[in-house]
Short mmCIF file of C-alpha atoms and ligand atoms in Angstrom, two decimals:
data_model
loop_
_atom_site.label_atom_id
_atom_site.label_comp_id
_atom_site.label_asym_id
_atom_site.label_seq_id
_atom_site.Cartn_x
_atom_site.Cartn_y
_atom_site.Cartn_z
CA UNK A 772 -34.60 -10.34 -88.20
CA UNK A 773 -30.97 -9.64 -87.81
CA UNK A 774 -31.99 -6.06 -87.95
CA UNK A 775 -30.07 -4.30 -85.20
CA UNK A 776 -33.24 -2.08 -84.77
CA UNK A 777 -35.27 -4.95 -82.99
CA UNK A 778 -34.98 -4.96 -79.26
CA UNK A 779 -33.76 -8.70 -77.89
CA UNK A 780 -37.48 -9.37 -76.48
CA UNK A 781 -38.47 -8.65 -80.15
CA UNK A 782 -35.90 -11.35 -81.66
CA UNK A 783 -36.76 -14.22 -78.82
CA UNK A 784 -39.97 -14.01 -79.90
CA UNK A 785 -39.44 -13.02 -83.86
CA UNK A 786 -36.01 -14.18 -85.07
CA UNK A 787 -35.04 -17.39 -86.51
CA UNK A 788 -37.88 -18.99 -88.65
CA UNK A 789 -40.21 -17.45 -91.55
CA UNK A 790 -42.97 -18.86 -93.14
CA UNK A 791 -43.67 -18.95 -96.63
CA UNK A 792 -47.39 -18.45 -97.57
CA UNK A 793 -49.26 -21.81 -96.65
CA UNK A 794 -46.71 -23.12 -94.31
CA UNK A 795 -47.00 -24.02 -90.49
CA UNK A 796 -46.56 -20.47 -88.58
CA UNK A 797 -43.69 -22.01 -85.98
CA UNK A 798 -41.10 -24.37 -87.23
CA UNK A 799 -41.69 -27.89 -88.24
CA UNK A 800 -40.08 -31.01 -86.78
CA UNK A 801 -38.29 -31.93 -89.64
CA UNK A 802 -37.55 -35.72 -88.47
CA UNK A 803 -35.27 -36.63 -91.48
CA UNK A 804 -31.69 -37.67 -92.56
CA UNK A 805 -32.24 -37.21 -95.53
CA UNK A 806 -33.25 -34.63 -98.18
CA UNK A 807 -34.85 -35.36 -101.82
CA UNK A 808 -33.16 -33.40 -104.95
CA UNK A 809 -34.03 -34.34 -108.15
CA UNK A 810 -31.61 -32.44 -110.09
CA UNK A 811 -27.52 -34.16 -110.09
CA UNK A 812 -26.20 -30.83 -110.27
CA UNK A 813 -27.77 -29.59 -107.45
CA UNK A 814 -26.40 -31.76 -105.35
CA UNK A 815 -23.12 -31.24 -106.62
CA UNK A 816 -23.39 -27.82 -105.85
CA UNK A 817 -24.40 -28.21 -102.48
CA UNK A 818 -21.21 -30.38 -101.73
CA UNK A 819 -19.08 -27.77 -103.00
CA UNK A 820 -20.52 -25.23 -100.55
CA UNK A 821 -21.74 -23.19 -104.02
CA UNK A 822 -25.33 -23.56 -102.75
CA UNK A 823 -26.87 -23.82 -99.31
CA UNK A 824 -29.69 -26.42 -98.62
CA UNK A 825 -29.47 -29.52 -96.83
CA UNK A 826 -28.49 -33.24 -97.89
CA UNK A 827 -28.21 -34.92 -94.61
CA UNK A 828 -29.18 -34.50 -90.81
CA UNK A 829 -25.58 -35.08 -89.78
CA UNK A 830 -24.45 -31.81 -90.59
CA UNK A 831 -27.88 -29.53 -91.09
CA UNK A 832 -31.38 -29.92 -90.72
CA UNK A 833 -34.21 -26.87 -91.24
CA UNK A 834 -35.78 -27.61 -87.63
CA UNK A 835 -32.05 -27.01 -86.03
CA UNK A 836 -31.50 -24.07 -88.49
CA UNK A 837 -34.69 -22.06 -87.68
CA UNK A 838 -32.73 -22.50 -83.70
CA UNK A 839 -29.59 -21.84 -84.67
CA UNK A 840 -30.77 -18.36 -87.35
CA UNK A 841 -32.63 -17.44 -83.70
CA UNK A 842 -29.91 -17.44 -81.47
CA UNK A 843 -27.10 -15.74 -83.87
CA UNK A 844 -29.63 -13.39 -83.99
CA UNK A 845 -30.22 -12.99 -80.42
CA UNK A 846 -25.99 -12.83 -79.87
CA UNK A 847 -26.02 -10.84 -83.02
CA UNK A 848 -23.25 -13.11 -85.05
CA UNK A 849 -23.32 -14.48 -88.77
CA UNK A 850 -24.28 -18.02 -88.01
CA UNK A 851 -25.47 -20.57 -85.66
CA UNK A 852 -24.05 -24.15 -85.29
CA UNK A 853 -26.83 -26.18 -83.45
CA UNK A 854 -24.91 -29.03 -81.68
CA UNK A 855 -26.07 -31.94 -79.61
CA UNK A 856 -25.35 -30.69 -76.19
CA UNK A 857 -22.91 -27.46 -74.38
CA UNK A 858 -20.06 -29.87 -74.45
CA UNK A 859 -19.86 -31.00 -77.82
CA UNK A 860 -20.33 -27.34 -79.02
CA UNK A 861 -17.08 -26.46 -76.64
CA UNK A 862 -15.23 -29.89 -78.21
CA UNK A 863 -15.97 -28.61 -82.19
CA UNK A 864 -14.82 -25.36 -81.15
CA UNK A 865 -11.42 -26.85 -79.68
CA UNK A 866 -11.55 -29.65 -82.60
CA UNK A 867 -12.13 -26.32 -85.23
CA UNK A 868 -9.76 -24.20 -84.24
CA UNK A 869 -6.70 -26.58 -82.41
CA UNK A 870 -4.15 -29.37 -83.47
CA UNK A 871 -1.43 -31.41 -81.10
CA UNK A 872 0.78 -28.67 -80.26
CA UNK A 873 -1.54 -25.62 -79.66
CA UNK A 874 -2.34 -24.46 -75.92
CA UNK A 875 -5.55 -22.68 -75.39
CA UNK A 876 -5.63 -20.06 -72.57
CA UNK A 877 -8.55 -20.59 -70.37
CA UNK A 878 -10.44 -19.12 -67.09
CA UNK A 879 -10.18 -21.71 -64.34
CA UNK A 880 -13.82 -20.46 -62.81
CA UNK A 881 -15.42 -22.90 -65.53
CA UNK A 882 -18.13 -25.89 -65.49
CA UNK A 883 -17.19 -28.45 -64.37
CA UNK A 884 -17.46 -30.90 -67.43
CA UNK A 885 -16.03 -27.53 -69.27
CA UNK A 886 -12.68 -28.18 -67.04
CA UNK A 887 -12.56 -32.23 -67.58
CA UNK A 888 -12.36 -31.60 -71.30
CA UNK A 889 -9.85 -29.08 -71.00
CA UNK A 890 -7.89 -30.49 -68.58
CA UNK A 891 -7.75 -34.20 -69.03
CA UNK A 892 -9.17 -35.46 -72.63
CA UNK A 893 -8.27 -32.78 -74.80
CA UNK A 894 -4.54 -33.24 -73.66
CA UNK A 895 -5.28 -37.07 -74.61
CA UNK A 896 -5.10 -35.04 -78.79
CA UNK A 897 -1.33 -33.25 -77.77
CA UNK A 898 -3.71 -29.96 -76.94
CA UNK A 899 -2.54 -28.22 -73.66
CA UNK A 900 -5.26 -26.41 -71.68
CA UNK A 901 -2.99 -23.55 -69.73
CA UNK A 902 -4.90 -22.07 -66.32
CA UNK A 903 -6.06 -18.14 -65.19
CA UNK A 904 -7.24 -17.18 -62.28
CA UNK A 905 -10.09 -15.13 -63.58
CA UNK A 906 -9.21 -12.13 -61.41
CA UNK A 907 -5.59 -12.35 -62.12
CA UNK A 908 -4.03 -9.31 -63.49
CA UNK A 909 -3.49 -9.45 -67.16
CA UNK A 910 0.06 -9.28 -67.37
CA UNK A 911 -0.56 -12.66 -65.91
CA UNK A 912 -2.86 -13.97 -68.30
CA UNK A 913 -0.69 -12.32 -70.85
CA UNK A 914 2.48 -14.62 -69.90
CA UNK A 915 0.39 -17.88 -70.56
CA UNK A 916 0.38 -16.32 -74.66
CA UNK A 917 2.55 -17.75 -76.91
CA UNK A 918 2.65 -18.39 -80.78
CA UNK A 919 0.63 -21.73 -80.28
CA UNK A 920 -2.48 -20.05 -78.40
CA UNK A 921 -5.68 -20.09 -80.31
CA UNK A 922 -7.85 -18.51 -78.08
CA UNK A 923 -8.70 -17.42 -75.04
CA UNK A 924 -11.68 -18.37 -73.02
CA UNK A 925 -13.58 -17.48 -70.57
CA UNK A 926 -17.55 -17.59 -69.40
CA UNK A 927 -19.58 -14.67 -68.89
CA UNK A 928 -20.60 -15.42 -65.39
CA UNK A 929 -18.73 -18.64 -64.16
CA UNK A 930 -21.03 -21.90 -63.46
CA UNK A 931 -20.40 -22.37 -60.44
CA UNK A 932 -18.09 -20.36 -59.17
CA UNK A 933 -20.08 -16.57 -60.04
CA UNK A 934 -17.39 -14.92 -60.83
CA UNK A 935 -17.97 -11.89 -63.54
CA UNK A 936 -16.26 -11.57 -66.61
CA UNK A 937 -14.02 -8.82 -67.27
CA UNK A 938 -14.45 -8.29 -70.62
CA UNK A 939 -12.45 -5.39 -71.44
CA UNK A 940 -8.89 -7.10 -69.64
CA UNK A 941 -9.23 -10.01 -71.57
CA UNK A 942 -10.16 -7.92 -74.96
CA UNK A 943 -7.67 -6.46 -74.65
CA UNK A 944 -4.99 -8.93 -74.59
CA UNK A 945 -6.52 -10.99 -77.46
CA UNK A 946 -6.28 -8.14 -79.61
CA UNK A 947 -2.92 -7.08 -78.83
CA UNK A 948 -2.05 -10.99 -79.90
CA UNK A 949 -4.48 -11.23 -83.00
CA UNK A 950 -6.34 -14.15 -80.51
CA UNK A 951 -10.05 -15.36 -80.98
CA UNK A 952 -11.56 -14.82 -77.36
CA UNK A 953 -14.55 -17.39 -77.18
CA UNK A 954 -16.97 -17.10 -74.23
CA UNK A 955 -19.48 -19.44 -72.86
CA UNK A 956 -22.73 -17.00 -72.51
CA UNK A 957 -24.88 -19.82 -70.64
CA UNK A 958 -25.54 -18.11 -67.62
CA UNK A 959 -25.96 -14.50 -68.84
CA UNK A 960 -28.13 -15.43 -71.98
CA UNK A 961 -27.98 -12.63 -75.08
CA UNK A 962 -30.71 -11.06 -73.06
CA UNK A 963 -28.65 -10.11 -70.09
CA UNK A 964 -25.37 -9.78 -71.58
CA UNK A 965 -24.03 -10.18 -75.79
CA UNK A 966 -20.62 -11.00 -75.81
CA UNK A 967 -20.05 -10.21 -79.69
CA UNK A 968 -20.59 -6.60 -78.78
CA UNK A 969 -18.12 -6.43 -76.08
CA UNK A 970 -15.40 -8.18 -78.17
CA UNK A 971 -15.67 -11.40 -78.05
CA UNK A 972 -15.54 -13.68 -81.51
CA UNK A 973 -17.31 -16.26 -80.94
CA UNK A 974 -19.68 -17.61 -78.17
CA UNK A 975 -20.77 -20.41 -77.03
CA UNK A 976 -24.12 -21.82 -75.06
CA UNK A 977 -25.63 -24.84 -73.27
CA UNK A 978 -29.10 -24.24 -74.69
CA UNK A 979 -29.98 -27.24 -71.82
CA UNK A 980 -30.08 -23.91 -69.57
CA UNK A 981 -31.84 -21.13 -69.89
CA UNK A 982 -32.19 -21.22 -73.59
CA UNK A 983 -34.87 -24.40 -73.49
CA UNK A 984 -35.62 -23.18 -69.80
CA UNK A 985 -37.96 -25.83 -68.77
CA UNK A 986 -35.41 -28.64 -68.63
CA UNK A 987 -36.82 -30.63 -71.57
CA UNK A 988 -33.71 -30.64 -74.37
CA UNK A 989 -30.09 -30.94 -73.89
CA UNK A 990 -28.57 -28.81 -76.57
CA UNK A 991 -25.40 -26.63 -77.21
CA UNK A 992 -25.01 -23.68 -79.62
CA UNK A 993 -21.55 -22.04 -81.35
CA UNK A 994 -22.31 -18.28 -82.58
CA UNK A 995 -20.09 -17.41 -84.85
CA UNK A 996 -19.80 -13.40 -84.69
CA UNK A 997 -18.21 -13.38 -88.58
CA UNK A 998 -15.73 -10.31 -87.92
CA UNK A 999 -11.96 -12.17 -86.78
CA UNK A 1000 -9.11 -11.55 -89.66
CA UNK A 1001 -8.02 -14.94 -90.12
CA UNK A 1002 -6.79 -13.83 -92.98
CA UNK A 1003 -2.83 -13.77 -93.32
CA UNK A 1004 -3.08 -13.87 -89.68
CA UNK A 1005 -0.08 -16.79 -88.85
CA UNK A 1006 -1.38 -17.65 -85.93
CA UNK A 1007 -4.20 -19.61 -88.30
CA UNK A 1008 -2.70 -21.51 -90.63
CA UNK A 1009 -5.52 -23.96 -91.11
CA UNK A 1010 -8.18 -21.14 -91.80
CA UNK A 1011 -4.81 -19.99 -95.12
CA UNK A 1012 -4.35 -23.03 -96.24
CA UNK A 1013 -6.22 -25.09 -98.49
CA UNK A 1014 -8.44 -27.91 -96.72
CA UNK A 1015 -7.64 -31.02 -98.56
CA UNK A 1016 -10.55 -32.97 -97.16
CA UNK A 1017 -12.79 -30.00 -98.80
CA UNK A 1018 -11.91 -29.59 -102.22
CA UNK A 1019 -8.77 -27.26 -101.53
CA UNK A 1020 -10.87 -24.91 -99.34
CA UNK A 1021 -9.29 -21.90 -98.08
CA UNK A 1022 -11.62 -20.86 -95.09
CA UNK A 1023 -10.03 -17.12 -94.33
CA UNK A 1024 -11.37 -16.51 -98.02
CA UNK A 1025 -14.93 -17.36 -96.94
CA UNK A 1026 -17.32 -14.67 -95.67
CA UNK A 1027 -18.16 -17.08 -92.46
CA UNK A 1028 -14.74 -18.56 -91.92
CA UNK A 1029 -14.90 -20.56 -88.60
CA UNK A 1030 -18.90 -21.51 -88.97
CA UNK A 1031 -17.83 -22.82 -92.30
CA UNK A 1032 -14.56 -24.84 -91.13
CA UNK A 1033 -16.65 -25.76 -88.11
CA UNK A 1034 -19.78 -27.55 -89.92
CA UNK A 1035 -17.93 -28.58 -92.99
CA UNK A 1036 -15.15 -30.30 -91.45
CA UNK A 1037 -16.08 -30.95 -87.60
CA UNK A 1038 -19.83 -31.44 -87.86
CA UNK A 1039 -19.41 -33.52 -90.62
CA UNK A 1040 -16.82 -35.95 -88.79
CA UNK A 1041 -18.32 -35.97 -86.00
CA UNK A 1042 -22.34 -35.95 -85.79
CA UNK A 1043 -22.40 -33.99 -82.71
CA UNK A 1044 -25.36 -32.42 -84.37
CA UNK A 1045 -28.82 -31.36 -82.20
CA UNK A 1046 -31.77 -33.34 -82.60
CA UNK A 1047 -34.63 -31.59 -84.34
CA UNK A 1048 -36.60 -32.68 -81.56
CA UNK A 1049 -34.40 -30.91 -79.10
CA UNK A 1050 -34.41 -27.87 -81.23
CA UNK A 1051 -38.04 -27.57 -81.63
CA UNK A 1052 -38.48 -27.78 -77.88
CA UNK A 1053 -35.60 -25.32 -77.20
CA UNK A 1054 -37.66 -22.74 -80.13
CA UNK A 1055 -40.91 -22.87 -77.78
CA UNK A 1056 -38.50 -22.39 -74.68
CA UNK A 1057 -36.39 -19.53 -76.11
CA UNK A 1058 -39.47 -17.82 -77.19
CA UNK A 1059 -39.89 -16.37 -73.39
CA UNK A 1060 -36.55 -16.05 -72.91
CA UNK A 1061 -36.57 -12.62 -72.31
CA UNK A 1062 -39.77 -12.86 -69.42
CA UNK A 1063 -37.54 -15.47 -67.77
CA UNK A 1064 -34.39 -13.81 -67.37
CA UNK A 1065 -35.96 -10.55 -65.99
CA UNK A 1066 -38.14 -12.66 -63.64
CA UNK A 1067 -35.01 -15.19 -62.54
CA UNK A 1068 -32.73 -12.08 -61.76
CA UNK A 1069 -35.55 -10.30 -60.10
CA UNK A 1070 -36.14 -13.64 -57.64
CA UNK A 1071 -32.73 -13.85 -57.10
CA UNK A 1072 -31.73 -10.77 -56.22
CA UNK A 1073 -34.01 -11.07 -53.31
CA UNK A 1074 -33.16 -14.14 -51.80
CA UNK A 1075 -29.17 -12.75 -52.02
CA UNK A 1076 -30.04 -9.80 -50.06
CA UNK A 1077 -31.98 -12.21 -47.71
CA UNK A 1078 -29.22 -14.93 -47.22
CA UNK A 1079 -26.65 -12.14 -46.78
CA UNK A 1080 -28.32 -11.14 -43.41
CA UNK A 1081 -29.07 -14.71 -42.08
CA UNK A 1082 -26.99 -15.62 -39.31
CA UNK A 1083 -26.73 -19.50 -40.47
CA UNK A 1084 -24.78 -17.84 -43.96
CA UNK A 1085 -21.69 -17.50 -43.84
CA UNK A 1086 -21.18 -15.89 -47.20
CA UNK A 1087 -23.17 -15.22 -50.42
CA UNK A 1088 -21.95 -14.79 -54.00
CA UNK A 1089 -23.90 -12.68 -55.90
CA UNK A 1090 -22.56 -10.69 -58.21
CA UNK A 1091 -26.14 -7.80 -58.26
CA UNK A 1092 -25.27 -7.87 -54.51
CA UNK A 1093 -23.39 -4.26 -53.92
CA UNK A 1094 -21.25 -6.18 -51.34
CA UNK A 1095 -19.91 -8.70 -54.15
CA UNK A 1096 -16.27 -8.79 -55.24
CA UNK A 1097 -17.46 -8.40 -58.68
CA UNK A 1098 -20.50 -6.03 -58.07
CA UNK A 1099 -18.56 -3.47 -59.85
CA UNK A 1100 -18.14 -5.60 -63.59
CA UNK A 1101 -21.78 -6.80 -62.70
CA UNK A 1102 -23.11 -3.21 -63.53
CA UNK A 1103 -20.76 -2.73 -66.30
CA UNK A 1104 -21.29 -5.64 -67.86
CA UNK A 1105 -24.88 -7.23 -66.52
CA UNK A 1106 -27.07 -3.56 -66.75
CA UNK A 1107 -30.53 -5.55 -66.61
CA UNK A 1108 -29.83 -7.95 -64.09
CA UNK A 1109 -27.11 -11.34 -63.23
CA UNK A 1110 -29.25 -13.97 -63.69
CA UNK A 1111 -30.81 -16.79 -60.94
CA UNK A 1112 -27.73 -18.49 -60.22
CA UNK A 1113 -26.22 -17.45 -57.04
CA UNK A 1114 -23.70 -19.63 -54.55
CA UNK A 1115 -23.89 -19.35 -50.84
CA UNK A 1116 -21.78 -20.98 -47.72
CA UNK A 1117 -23.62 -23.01 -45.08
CA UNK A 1118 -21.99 -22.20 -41.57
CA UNK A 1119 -21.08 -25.97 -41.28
CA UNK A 1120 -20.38 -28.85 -42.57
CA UNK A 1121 -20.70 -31.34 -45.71
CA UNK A 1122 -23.68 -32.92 -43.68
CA UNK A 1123 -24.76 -29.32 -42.77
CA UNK A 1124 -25.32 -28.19 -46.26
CA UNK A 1125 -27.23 -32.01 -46.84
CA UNK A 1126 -29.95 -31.43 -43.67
CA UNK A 1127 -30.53 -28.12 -45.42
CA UNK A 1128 -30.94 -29.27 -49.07
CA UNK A 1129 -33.10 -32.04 -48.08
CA UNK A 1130 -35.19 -29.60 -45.85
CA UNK A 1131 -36.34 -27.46 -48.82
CA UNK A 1132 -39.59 -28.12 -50.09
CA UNK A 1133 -39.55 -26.14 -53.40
CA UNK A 1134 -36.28 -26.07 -54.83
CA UNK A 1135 -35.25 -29.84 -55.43
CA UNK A 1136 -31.49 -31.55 -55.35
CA UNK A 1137 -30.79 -31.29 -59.30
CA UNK A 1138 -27.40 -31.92 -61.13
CA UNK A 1139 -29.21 -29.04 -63.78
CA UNK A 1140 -29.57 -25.48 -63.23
CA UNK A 1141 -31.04 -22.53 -65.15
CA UNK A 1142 -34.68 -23.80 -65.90
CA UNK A 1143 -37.89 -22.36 -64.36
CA UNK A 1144 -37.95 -24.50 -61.10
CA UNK A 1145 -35.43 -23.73 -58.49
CA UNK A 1146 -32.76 -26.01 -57.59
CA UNK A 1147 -30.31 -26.78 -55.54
CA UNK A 1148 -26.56 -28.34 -55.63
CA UNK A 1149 -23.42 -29.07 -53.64
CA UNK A 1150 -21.00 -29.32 -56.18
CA UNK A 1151 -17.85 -30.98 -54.12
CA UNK A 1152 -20.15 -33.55 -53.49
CA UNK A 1153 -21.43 -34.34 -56.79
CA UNK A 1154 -20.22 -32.36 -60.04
CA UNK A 1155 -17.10 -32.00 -58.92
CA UNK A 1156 -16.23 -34.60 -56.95
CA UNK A 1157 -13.36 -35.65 -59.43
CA UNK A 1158 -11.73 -32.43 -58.33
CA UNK A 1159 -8.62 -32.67 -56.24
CA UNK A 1160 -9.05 -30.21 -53.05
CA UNK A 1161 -6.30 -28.03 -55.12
CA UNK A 1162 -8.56 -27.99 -57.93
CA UNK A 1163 -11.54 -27.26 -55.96
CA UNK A 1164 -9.94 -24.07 -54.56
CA UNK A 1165 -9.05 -23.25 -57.75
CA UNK A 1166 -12.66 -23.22 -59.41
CA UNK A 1167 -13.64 -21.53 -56.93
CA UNK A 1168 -15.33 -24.30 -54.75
CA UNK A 1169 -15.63 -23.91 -50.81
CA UNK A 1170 -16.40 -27.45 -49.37
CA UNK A 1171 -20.10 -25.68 -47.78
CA UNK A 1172 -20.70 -23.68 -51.02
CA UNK A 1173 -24.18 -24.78 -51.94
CA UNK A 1174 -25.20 -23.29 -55.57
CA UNK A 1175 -28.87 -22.02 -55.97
CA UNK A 1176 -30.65 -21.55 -58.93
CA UNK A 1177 -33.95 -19.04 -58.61
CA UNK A 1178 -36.71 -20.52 -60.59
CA UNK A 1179 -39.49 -17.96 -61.67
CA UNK A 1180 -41.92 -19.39 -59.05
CA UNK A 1181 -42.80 -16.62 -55.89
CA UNK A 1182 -39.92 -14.73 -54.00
CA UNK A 1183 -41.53 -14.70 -51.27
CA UNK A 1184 -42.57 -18.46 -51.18
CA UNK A 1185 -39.05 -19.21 -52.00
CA UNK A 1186 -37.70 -17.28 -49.31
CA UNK A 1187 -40.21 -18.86 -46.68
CA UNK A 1188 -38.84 -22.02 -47.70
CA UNK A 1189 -35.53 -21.38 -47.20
CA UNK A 1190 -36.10 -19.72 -43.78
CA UNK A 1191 -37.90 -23.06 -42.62
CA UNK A 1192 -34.69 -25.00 -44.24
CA UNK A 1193 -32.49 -23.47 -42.35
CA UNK A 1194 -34.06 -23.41 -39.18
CA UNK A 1195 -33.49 -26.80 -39.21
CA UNK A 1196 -29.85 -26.32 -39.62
C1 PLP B 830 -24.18 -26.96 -68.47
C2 PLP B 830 -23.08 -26.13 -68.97
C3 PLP B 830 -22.26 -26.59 -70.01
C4 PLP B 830 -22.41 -27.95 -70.62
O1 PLP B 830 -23.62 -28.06 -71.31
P1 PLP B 830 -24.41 -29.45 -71.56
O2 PLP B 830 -25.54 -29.01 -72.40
O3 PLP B 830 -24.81 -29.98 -70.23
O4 PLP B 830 -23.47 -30.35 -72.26
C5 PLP B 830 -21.26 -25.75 -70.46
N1 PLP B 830 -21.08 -24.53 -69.92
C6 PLP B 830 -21.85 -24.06 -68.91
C7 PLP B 830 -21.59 -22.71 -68.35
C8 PLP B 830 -22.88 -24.85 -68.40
O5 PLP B 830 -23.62 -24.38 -67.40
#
């Protein structure tokens, strides 16, 4: 089903698992560590990497791999790496590409848990996380390069800040340096927006969002889009040199050279591997994937153009809104729509933006967004109450920004409730 022929409601639905005559029609919970071979050599083979099956749940398991064949196919890479949750995917990435002394060159309009790993524990490992302002001009950007930079990163449409990527600046740049650009695609899904095709190597994904949908499996995802020269490249001398902890390994040689380094090596010292439970339940989830997103962007387009004239808003970010800052990258880059999540300023206060939250009636106070009930958040108070007010400004963070995420229920019941809500503002 990697055929690019098949239109990405096709794949939700199609991609990822296929029967063999007799067996169950969607994927089995395969709730195993372990795997029976009765043949020595077999198993041999499979440790060298000469044959692919699975031995143990730590690093593969059929239930995850039906997920993880789904969503390359959805992003259109070479292979899926089903992990645990969004943030371990992000920590094998850093753990698969970096050592103490590399810098990696990152957005600052990120999640929130997304800039804690960056910013505080990955430095714990000698790994510096250097800061962009996402709209910064890329001569900017460029200056934070040097020959310890091993990639770039950057999410499609910024959690919570809703800020667009601009693909082609940052493409641009990474090329010019021979740089892996990885971008989280949580918010945009494959069905809204596919990285891989706009130049990005690999991508990332909280399947806890959208992915699963109905807020019933935390999971994370690593596409690996199979098409970076690692080889001879200096910038990667762990991908050109042989991996002593895998039998002398050279991973640029390999037709899947980061999946391979990643699973081998990271998965496999690690464990951050998704349940097949959580994978199953993400399959069912990302089988509508492609209803939901038009249905979420449809919603929320509506309420934005109905916040933007209520007098009790102060602002509204957007990004389908024409008077957005990044309206302009949303129709280059987000054709079929940008999604339910939207941020919005209370005229007010902290306690303000609390009288309204707790006035809504539909969309409940959630630290989740993305699934097919609305929600609603105020992030200084809770995800990113850590933050410093520096840091706050610099992700983006107003102190009355309240974050929305449509659900696929009614517009217009949605909307009623959040007229009553803020009449009592
Ligand atoms: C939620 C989220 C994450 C982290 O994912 P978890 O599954 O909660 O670990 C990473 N990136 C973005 C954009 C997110 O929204």
């Amino acid at each position: 089903m990697n055929d690019k022929t098949y239109s990405i409601d096709t794949l939700c639905v199609q991609a990822g698992w296929k029967p063999a005559t007799g067996e169950s029609r969607i994927p089995p919970i395969v709730q195993s560590t372990t795997f029976f071979y009765g043949d020595s050599q077999v198993m041999a083979d499979l440790f060298d990497l000469k044959r692919e099956g699975f031995f143990y749940s730590r690093l593969a398991n059929p239930t995850v791999d039906a997920l993880e064949q789904r969503i390359a196919a959805l992003e259109g890479g070479v292979c899926g790496i089903g992990c645990a949750s969004g943030m371990s995917a992000i920590l094998l990435t850093v753990m698969t590409l970096c050592e103490a002394g590399d810098n990696i060159v990152t957005a600052s309009e990120i999640y929130g848990g997304t800039f804690n790993l960056f910013s505080t524990t990955i430095k714990k490992f000698g790994i510096e996380a250097r800061f962009f302002d996402a709209d910064a001009p890329a001569e900017e950007i460029e200056a934070l390069i040097d020959d310890r930079t091993k990639f770039v990163f950057a999410e499609t449409i910024a959690n919570p800040a809703i800020v667009v990527l601009d693909f082609d600046k940052i493409c641009a740049l990474c090329k010019k340096h021979g740089l892996l650009f990885v971008v989280d695609n949580t918010l945009a899904t494959p069905v809204l927006c596919r990285p891989l095709e706009l130049g990005a190597d690999i991508v990332i994904h909280s399947t806890s969002k959208y992915m699963d949908g109905h807020a019933a499996a935390l999971g994370g995802m690593i596409v690996d889009g199979g098409s970076f020269p690692y080889r001879g490249n200096a910038r990667y001398p762990a991908f050109n040199t042989p991996d002593e902890s895998y039998h002398g390994l050279v991973y640029a040689d390999l037709p899947v050279a980061f999946g391979t380094k990643c699973r081998a090596q990271m998965m496999r010292d690690t464990g951050a591997i998704m349940s097949p439970q959580n994978a199953f339940l993400t399959i069912l989830g990302s089988d509508t994937l492609a209803l939901r997103m038009e249905r979420h962007s449809r919603n929320a387009e509506k309420i934005a153009a109905y916040l933007e004239k209520h007098p009790k808003i102060e602002w509204v970010r957007y990004a389908a809104l024409p008077s957005d800052p990044h309206y302009a990258l949303a129709c280059k880059y987000l054709p079929k729509g940008a999604g339910g999540m939207m941020s919005f300023g209370i005229r007010g206060d902290v306690k303000a933006c609390a009288r309204f939250m707790e006035s809504l009636k539909i969309a409940t106070q959630e630290t989740h967004v993305a699934d097919v009930r609305s929600c609603v958040l105020h992030p200084a108070s809770t995800t990113h109450r850590q933050l410093s007010e520096e840091q706050l400004a610099a992700a983006g963070i107003a102190s009355n920004l309240v974050r929305l995420s449509a659900g696929i229920e009614n517009a217009d019941d949605l909307i009623a409730d959040l007229e009553q809500a803020l009449g009592r503002v």
